[in-house]
Amino acid sequence: MTHPSPELAAATALLAEEAERTRTGSGRLVLLRGATGTGRTTVLEAAAAQATTLGLRTLRARCSPADTPISFATVLQLLGSVPEFADLAVDGDERSTAAGLWRLLRAYADASPLLVSVDDVHLADAPSHRWLVEAARHIDRLPILLVVSERSQYDLDPPTPGFAHTLPPALVRTHTLAPLTPAAAAARVRDRFPDAPRSWVDDCVHAAAGSPLLLRALLDDLDTARHPEVPETTAALYPGAYPAAVRWWLDSAGPATTEVARALAVLEEDPGTGVPGTGLPDNEVTPLLAELADADPTRVAGWLTAMTNLGLLTLGPDGRPHYPHPLLRDAVLAGVPAARRRTAHRAVAEAMLRQDAPAEAVARRLLSTGPVGAPWVPPLLQDAAAVALYEDRAEDAVGYLRRALEEPLADHHRQRLLTELGSLEYAAPRSSAAIPRLAEAVRLPATPQNRVRAAVALGTALTGRGRTRKAVELLRSVDGELTGRPDLTRTLHTASVLLSDQDQEVRQELYRRLSETADRSPELVGTADRALLVRHSASAGLTSAREAMRELRTLLAAPADPLTEPFLVGTAATVAQWADELDEAERLVDRGLAGQRPDLLHPMHQALINCRTDIAAARADHTRPAVVPESLAPTNAHAHLLVALVETGRTARAMELVAGLDLRDAADSWELNRFLYARGVVRAAAGDPAAALLDFLECGRRQAAREVVSPVVTPWRTAAAECRLALGRPLEAIALAEEELRLARVWDTPRTVGRALRVLGTATGGRRGLELTEEAVRLLRDAGPAGTEPALALLALGRQLAAAGEAARARDCLREAAGLAERLGAVRLVELAEGSLREGGARSARRRTGAASLTGSERRIAELAAEGRTNGEIAALLHLARRTVETHLTHTYRKLGIRRRADLRPALDQGPR
């Protein structure tokens, strides 16, 4: 059963009291006042029921705007229902008619106490209104209780005098119905839906805005089964009692109030964030509302205050009135035509612009205006897009740029906009708009530099969709239109060569052409192209790491062309990573990415991201969690993730990831080759050397077809050699390992040479094998960053020493291997080393923690951090990359068993644990 609110209960009690008084022969006027929907009619219905039980005869009328033109329509409605007055007639003389009606009513009251109930008296026709006021003057000596309800609400239309305006106060008892309190509204919701969650009840209370009318209509539309959450749009409601009630409320308020209410609802729309508000100061909002609704600003300010007091509006975090729930705002908006909304949003945008509001706040408003045609609109939308990109909100940036395209634009401006938008849309999943937009940008007239930017972006997009040859042909066609601009021509040539990495045949053609040009006309080859030739020589096994880095540093020191510099820096970063110059590679990647525009698609951007991934893998830091790439096609990131999963002892998870990737439609690119190598690593770790061997050999075949023979890219030969050794084919294993050692000595870095020596030593066996493995250990111990290779070499040496009967030396090597692997988080290697120790009858290596377990570098960095130095300051002092400092501190925290920088000093001062 629904419990009446305290407000309605008080009104009902008042009428009951007055009805008892009427039975004694003393009449009264009771004036029920209240805003629309506060329950005036409900109280009158209750009064009529009470009057019947008390023996009062009831005469009832309900006024409406349709009766206004008819004289005495309300009185006729009152008295026409009484059989004795059925033949009542009204002539043209208002005075004599009023007197006759009064005599009839008085005569009827002499027979029985009477309740006369008039609902919405403010809508009564003028003669009836005057007659009722005059009757109220004389009923105090008659057994007549006159109960009149009157709408009392602040509207935009000028107020009219109320019903009791001319009556002495002593003749009137006035009761004002207040809106529902939140507690009373929540109780009504609970009565209807006892099991509804608290948040659902609260949403109902907010959407009802203190109005019993709106709450009842809302609950009629809702049930918790169909609506586990209160919707924010009326489109979700059925049968639609709530929006109908809101429309009735607006109609009752009058046209001026309706216009302001709807204007406020439009202002609160914010398609960019869903958060209501205009971002305008208080002194701008009210005049803007008045302008949109063609209303008096003073009356608008008063209406906002009044509606807030009634609960139909609520004060938001900005201190200004807002609709308390999106559903109420949407219901108010239901009658606003789209053109009107667009006009309102434009007015808001222009007002915000005058107030120097942030560009993105204005841009969000422009999303709903349609074309404005003003010159300030496109630049502002582009500024907003730049802000969104800076905050890593690419989707918002795309929305602003799409909106900017709706404005009238000159061809050159449209061309730049299309290039930026197409570049951003390319990164969006399942987007098909990017390539058509970029193609249009290439066709439009523009400056040569902007045409090149558009062409490079389109070429990158085409290559990413597996159409590398088409991309190269496009760049070549644009190149033919750039006579007299050798700098731009070089940019297109460099982009073509870089993009060709995704297609084996195209790559061979372009590198052959580039090499021929460098030999025949070296002046035509720029620094970025020379860097690509250095990279090609490195991957082809034709140069050493030392020589390659010397050439690249010379190229980096030369004056750089802005358009080709990203190619130069990115290529140098890749070769530096191959050369194990990881700190320098990281600095080059940071430099390259800092020079990239996020709104321009560029082939070097993904190359730099891949290089950063390669650097992390080269460090073999498995203490950081791996992130599964979103792409369903095999990528470089997938490859490194698989290896990391194996090294951290999660081979089963790696197998699941492999099974979830389909290679049938994968492009024939270097990333596929890298993935094949990683899949081989997974299969070998899972105990399937035969399947792993097939992957390694296929990776090698594909790389050889691309003229990539050096082990700096993927060491497939040593991996295949280990598989052949496991399959009992040592001679084939030795042949592969010897070939890799030959190529590794050309490149001549400890990592590549040490790995080849280790595998060759294991495959050779005996005294010669032991010597080769010892050489690998010596080389890797004194090397710079070499990932897990030092631990692998020590593991191999320990096993060989154990086989040769040198148990003590074997234990030392295996324990050292376990310690190195533990610091890297390489769980698999730790388990292999400890397993070998157990096989030799030794106890597993005790994993040391505490300050004594820190390496020299870790201790040095930890001491500086304990002194209060920032990571950036430590990197500068020690000439390290910031990432290196972060990695060492991560290891240090784990070894010391701490989580905060503040705990460093106490932990460093403790002894070993």
GROMACS .gro file of C-alpha atoms in nm, residues 133 271 348 355 385 482 531 632 788 807 834 836:
model
   12
  133VAL     CA    1  -1.476   3.484  -0.549
  271PRO     CA    2   2.797   1.548  -2.682
  348VAL     CA    3   2.632   2.861  -2.672
  355GLN     CA    4   3.433   3.422  -2.274
  385ALA     CA    5   4.182   1.779  -3.175
  482LEU     CA    6   5.802   1.724  -5.783
  531ALA     CA    7   7.148   0.492  -4.311
  632LEU     CA    8   4.486  -1.067  -3.434
  788THR     CA    9   7.001  -1.410  -2.084
  807ALA     CA   10   8.188  -3.123  -1.017
  834GLU     CA   11   6.875  -2.579  -1.030
  836SER     CA   12   7.129  -2.948  -1.328
   0.00000   0.00000   0.00000
